[in-house]
Coordinates of C-alpha atoms in Angstrom, one line a residue:
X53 CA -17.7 -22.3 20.6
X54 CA -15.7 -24.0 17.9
X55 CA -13.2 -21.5 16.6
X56 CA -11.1 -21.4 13.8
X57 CA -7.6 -19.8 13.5
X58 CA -6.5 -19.2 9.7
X59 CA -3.0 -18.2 9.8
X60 CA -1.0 -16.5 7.5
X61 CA 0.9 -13.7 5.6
X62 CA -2.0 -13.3 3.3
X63 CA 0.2 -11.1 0.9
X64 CA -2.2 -10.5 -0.7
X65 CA -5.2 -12.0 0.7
X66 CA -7.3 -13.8 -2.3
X67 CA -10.4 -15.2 -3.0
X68 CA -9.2 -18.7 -2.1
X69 CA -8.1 -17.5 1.4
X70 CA -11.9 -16.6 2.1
X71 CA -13.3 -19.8 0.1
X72 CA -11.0 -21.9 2.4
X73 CA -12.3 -20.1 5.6
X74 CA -15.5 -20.8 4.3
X75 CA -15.2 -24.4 3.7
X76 CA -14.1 -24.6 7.0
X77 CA -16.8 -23.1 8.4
X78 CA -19.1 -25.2 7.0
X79 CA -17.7 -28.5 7.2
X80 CA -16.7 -28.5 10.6
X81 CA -19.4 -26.4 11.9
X82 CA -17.8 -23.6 13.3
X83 CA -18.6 -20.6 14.9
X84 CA -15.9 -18.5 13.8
X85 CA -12.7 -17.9 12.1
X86 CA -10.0 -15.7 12.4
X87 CA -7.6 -14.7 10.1
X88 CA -4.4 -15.0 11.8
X89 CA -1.8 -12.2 10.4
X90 CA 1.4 -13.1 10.5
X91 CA 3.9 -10.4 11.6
X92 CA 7.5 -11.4 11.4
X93 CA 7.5 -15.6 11.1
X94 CA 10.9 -17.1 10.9
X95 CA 10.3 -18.7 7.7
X96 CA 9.6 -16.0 5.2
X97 CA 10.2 -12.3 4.7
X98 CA 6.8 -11.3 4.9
X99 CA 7.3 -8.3 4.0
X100 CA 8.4 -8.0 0.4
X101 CA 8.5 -4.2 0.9
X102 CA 5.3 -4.3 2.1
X103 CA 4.0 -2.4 5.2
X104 CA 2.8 -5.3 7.5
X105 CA -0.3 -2.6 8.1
X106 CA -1.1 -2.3 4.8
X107 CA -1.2 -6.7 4.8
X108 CA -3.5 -6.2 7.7
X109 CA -6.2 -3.5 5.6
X110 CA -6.0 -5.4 2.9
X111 CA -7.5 -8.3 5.0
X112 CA -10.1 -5.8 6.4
X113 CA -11.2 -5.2 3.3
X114 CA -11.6 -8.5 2.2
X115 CA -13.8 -10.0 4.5
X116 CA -16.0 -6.8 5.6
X117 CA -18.7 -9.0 4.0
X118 CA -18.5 -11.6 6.0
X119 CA -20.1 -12.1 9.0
X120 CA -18.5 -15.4 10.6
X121 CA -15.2 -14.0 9.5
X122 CA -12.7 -11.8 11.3
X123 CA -9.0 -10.8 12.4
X124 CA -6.4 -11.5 15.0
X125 CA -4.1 -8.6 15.3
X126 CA -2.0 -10.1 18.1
X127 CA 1.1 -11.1 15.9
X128 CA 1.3 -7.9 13.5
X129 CA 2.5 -6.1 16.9
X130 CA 4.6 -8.8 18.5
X131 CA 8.0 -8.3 18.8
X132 CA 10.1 -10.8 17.2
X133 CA 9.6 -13.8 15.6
X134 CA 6.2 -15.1 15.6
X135 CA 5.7 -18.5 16.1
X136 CA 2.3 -20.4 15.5
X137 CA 2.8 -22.1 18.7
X138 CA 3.0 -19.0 20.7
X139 CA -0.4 -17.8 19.5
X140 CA -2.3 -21.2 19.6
X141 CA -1.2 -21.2 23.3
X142 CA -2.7 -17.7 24.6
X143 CA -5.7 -18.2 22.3
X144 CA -6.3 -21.4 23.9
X145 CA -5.4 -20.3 27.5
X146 CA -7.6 -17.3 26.7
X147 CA -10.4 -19.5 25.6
X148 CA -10.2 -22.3 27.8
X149 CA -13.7 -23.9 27.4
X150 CA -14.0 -23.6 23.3
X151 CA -12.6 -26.2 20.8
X152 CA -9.4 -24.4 18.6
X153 CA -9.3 -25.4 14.7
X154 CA -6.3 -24.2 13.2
X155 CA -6.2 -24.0 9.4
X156 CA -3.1 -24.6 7.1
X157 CA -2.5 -25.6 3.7
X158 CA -1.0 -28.6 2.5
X159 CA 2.6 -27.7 2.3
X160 CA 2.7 -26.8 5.5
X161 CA 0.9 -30.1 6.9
X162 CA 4.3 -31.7 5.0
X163 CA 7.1 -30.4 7.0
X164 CA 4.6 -29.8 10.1
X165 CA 6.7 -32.3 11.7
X166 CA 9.5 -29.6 11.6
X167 CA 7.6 -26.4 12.9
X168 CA 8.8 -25.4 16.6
X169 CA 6.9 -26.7 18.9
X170 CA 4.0 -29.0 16.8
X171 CA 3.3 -30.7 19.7
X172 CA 2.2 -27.8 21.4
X173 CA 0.0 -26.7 18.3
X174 CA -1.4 -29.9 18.2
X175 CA -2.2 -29.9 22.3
X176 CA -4.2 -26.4 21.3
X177 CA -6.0 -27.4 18.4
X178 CA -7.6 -29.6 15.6
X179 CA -5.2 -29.5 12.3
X180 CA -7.6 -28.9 9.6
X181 CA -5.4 -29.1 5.9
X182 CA -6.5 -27.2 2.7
X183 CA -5.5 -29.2 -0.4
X184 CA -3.4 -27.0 -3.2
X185 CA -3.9 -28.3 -6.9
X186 CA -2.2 -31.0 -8.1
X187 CA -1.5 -32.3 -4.7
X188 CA -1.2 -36.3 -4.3
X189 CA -3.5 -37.4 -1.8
X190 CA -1.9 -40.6 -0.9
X191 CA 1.1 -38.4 0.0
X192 CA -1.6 -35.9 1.8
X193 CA -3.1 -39.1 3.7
X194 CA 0.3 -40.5 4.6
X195 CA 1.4 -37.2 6.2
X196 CA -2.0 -36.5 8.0
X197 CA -1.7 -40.4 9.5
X198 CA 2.4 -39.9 10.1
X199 CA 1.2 -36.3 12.0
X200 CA -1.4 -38.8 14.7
X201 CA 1.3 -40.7 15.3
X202 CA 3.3 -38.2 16.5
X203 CA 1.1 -36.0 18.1
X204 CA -1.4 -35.8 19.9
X205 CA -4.5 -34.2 18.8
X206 CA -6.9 -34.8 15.2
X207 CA -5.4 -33.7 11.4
X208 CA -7.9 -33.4 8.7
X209 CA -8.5 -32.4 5.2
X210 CA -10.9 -30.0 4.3
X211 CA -13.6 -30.9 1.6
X212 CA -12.1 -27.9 -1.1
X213 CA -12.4 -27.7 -4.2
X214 CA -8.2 -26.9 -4.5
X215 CA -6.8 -24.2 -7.4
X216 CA -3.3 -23.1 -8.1
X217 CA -3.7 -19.9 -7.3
X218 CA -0.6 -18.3 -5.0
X219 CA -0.2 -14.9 -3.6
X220 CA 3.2 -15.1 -4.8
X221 CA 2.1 -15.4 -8.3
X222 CA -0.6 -12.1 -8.0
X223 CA 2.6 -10.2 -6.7
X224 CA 4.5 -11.2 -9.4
X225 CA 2.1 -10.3 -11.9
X226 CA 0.0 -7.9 -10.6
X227 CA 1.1 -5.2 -13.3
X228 CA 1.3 -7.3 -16.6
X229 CA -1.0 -9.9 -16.4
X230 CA -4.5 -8.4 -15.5
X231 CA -6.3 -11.6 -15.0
X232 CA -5.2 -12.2 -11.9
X233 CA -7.3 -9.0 -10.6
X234 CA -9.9 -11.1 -10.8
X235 CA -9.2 -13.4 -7.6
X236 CA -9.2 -10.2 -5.5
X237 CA -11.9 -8.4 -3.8
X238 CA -12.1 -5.0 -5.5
X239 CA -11.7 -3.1 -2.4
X240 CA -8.1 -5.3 -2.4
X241 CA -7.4 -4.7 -6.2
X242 CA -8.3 -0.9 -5.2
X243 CA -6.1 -0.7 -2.4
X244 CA -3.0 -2.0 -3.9
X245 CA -3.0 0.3 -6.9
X246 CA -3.9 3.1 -4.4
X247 CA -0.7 2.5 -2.4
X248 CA 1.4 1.5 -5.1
X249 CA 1.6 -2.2 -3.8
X250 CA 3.9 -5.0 -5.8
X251 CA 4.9 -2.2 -8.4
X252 CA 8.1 -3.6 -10.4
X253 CA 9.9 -0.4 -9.3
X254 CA 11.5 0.0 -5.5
X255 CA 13.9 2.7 -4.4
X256 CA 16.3 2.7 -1.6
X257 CA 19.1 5.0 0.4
X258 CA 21.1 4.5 -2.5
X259 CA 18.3 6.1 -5.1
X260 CA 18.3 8.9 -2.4
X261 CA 21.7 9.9 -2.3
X262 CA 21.9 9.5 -6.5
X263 CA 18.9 11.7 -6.7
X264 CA 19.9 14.1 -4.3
X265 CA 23.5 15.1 -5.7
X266 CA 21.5 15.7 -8.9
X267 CA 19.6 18.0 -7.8
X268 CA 22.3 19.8 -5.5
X269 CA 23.6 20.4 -9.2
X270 CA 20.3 21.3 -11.3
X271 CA 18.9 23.9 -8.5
X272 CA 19.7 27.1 -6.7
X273 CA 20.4 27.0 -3.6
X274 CA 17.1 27.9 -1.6
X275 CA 15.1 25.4 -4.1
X276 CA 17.5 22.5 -3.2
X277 CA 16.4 23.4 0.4
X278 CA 13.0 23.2 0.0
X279 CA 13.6 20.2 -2.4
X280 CA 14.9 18.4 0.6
X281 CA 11.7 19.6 3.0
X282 CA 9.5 18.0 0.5
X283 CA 11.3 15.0 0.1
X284 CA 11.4 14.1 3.7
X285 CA 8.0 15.6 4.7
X286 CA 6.7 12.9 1.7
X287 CA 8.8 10.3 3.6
X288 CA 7.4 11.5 6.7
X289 CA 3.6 11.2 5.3
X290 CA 4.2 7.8 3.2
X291 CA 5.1 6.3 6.6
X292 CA 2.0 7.6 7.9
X293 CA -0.5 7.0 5.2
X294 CA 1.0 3.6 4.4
X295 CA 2.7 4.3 1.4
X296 CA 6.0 2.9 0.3
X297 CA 8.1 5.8 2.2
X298 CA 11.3 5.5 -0.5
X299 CA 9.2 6.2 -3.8
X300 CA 7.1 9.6 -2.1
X301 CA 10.7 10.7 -1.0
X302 CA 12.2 9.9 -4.9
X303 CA 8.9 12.0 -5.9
X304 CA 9.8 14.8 -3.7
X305 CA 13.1 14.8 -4.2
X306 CA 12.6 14.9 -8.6
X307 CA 9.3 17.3 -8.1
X308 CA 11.1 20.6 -8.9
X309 CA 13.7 18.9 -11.3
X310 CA 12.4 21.6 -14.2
X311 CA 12.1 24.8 -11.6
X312 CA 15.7 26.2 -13.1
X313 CA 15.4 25.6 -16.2
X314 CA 14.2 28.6 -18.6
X315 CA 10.6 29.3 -19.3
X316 CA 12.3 29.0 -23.6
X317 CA 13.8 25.5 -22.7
X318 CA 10.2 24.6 -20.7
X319 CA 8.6 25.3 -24.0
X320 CA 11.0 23.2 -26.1
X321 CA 10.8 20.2 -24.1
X322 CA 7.1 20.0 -24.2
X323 CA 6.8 21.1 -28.3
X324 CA 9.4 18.7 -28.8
X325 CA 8.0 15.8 -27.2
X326 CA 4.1 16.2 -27.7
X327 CA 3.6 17.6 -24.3
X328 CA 0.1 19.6 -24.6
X329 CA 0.7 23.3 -23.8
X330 CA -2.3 24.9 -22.3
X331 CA -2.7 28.5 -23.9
X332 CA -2.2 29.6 -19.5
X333 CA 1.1 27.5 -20.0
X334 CA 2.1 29.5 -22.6
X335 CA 1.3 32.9 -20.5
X336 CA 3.1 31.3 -17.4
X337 CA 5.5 29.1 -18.9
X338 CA 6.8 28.5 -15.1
X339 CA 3.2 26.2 -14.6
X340 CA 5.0 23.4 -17.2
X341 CA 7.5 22.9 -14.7
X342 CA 5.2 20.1 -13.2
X343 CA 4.9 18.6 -16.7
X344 CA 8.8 18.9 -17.7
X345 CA 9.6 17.4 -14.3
X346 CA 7.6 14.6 -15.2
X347 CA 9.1 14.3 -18.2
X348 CA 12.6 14.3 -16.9
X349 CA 11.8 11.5 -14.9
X350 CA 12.3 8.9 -17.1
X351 CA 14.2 10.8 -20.2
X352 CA 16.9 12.1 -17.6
X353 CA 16.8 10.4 -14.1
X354 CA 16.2 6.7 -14.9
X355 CA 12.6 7.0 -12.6
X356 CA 10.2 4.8 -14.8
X357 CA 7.5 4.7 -12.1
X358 CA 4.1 6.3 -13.3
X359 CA 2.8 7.0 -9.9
X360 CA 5.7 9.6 -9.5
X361 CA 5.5 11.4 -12.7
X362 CA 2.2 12.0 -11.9
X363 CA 2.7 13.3 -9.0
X364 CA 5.4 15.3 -10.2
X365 CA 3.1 17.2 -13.1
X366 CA 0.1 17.4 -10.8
X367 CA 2.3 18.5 -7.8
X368 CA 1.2 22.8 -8.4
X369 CA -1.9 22.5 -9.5
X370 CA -3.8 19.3 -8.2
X371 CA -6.2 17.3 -10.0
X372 CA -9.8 15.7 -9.4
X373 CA -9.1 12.2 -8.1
X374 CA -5.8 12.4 -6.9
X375 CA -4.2 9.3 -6.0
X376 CA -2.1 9.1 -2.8
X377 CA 0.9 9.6 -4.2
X378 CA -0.2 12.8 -5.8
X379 CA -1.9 13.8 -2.2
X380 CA 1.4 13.4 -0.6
X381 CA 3.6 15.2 -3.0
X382 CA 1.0 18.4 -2.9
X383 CA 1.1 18.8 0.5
X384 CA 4.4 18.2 1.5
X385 CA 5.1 20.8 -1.3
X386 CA 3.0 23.4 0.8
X387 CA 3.5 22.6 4.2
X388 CA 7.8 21.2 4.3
X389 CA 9.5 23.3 7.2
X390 CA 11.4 25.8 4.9
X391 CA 7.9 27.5 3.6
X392 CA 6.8 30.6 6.3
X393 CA 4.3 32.5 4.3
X394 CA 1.3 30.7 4.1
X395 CA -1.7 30.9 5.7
X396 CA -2.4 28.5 8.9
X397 CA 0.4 26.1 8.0
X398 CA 0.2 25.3 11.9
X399 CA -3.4 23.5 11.5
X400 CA -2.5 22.3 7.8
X401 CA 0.4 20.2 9.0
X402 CA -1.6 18.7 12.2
X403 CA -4.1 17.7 9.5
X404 CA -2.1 16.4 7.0
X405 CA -1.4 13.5 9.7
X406 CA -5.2 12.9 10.7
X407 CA -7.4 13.7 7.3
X408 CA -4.9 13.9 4.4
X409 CA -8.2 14.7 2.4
X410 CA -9.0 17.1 4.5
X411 CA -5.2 19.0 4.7
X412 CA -5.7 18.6 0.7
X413 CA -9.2 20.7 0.0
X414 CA -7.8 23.4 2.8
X415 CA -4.6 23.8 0.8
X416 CA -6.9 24.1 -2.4
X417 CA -9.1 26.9 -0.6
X418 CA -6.1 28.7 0.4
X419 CA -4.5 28.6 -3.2
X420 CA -8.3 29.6 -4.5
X421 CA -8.5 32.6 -2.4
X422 CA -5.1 33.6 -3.1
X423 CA -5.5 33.1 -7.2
X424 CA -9.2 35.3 -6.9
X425 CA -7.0 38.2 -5.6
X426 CA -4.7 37.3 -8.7
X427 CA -7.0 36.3 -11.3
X428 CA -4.8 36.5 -14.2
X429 CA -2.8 33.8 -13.0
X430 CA -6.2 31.3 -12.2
X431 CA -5.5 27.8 -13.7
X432 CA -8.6 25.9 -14.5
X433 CA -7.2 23.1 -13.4
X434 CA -6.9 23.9 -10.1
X435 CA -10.4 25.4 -10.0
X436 CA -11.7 21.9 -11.4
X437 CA -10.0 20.6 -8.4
X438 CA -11.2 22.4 -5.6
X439 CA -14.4 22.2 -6.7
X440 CA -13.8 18.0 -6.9
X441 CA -13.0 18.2 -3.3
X442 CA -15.3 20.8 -2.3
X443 CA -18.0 18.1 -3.8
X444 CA -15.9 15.3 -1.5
X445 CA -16.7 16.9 1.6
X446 CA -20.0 16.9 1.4
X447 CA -20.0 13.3 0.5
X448 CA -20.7 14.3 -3.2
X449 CA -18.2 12.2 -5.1

């Protein structure tokens, strides 16, 4: 077989990642090619707060469609640095018999000289070089010829129509220039607004700590308790779900902000800054504590992040379509390790960590049964809801 080994932090991947691959594939007949994910190389910080498995999804998603495409996982759990040479080796040794193609663009060709190890790379495989816009080709051609020299082993170009186009440059603008949603596969563009991917606003220890003594100060004692199960049972689930773990605990740790405050001043806020008042609201002032909170987000905590005043006003009630975000503030609301009373929390927090859909509609069924026992105090909202979810599993929405 003639295999192909694309490697990179693809962070995002793009459109020209899988036009490259497919260039390859065609020009140099191969088989196959594998996308190549990096995990920890010594040159970049591949991360950018960004889970390496979320890197490795996002790659899933991309080229589900395509058959002669596919991923190696084995640097995304190797410990250390990851070096190309490393993994050209064991594929090679664990493929003994096939001829090894290994894909890189033309930066890299340029100071490929100063990789560890080229010569081993070079032993492995055929260098095949992806041209980038704007790039001189003498200067490509004079690299690729300096490279034989050197090494052993064939360098080539590959026949590519180059663009400009830079993962760097969708992270970057991902959230004010819209036109660059268009090099992604929608599954991609999906995913990253899903798990809050690239988003201008990051929180860390320090945010915690700030946020924390704030609310130590704003709540009674036993809802600063729970305020602090919720915060780090959303920690707990963003790490599981993939989810940036710092903004879920932020939301959980802001998601009560407006439980102290009077049912009068409740009302104020939300006349006095256009905040709709449902004529329930106005029954139960206590439900606009989600909406207040959200409010005091930005106006009094210096949170500007949408995701988490969402989450904040939907955290009671629900809503049909909940992002993850919202998912993970709702449950970790119900099921943190201060609340006793209700039903089957042992089963809801095992599920929370296998089907977080699934922990979501149980937690509506319990709240439904308990509101048609108190039907005064039913919120439509939460009705619509359930009745989303309900719809969701059975494969309805």
């Amino acid at each position: 077989m003639r295999i192909g080994i694309y490697g990179g932090t693809f962070n995002p991947i793009h459109n020209t990642h899988i036009d490259i691959a497919r260039a390859a594939l065609e020009q140099f007949s191969l088989d196959k090619v594998y996308f190549l994910v990096a995990g920890n190389p010594p040159h970049k910080d591949t991360a950018e707060n960004i889970p390496d498995a979320c890197r490795l999804e996002m790659v899933k998603f991309a080229i589900a469609n395509q058959p002669k495409i596919a991923i190696d996982e084995r640097e995304i759990y190797r410990t250390g640095k990851s070096y190309s040479y490393i993994s050209l080796t064991e594929i090679k040794k664990e493929n003994p018999t096939d001829d090894i193609f290994f894909i890189m663009g033309s930066d890299s060709l340029l100071y490929f000289k100063n990789w560890v190890k080229p010569d081993v790379i070079s032993d492995c495989a055929t260098i095949l070089v992806a041209p980038r816009l704007g790039d001189n080709m003498d200067v490509l051609n004079n690299a690729i010829n300096e490279c034989k020299d050197l090494f052993s082993g064939d360098f080539f170009l590959i026949d590519y129509k180059a663009n400009g186009l830079a993962s760097s440059v969708i992270r970057q603008d991902y959230y004010t220039d819209k036109s660059v949603h268009k090099w992604l596969d929608s599954k991609v563009e999906e995913y990253i607004i899903e798990h809050n991917l690239y988003s201008p606003y990051s929180y860390h220890y320090d945010d915690i700590l700030r946020l924390s003594q704030e609310m130590n100060k704003e709540l009674k004692s036993s809802r600063y308790v729970h305020t602090l199960g919720v915060a780090t049972t959303a920690y707990s689930l963003a790490l599981k779900w993939n989810y940036p773990a710092y903004t879920a605990m932020v939301a959980g740790i802001l998601h009560d902000c407006a439980k102290c405050i009077s049912d009068e001043k409740r009302i104020s806020v939300c006349e006095k800054n256009n905040i709709p008042i449902r004529d329930i609201e106005y029954k139960y002032p206590h439900l606009l504590h989600g909406k207040v909170g959200a409010f005091y987000c930005k106006s009094k905590y210096d949170v500007f992040d949408d995701q988490i005043a969402h989450a904040i006003e939907v955290h009671t009630t629900g809503c049909p379509g909940m992002n993850l975000l919202d998912k993970i503030i709702f449950v970790a609301d119900y099921i943190e390790p201060g609340r006793d009373k209700q039903p089957r929390l042992d089963i809801l927090r095992s599920v929370a960590y296998e089907d977080l859909d699934k922990c979501v509609f149980m937690i509506l069924e319990d709240t439904v049964n308990y509101l048609n026992e108190n039907p005064e105090m039913v919120d439509s909202t939460t009705i619509d809801t359930y009745n989303y979810y309900l719809n969701e599993m059975k494969g309805e929405v």
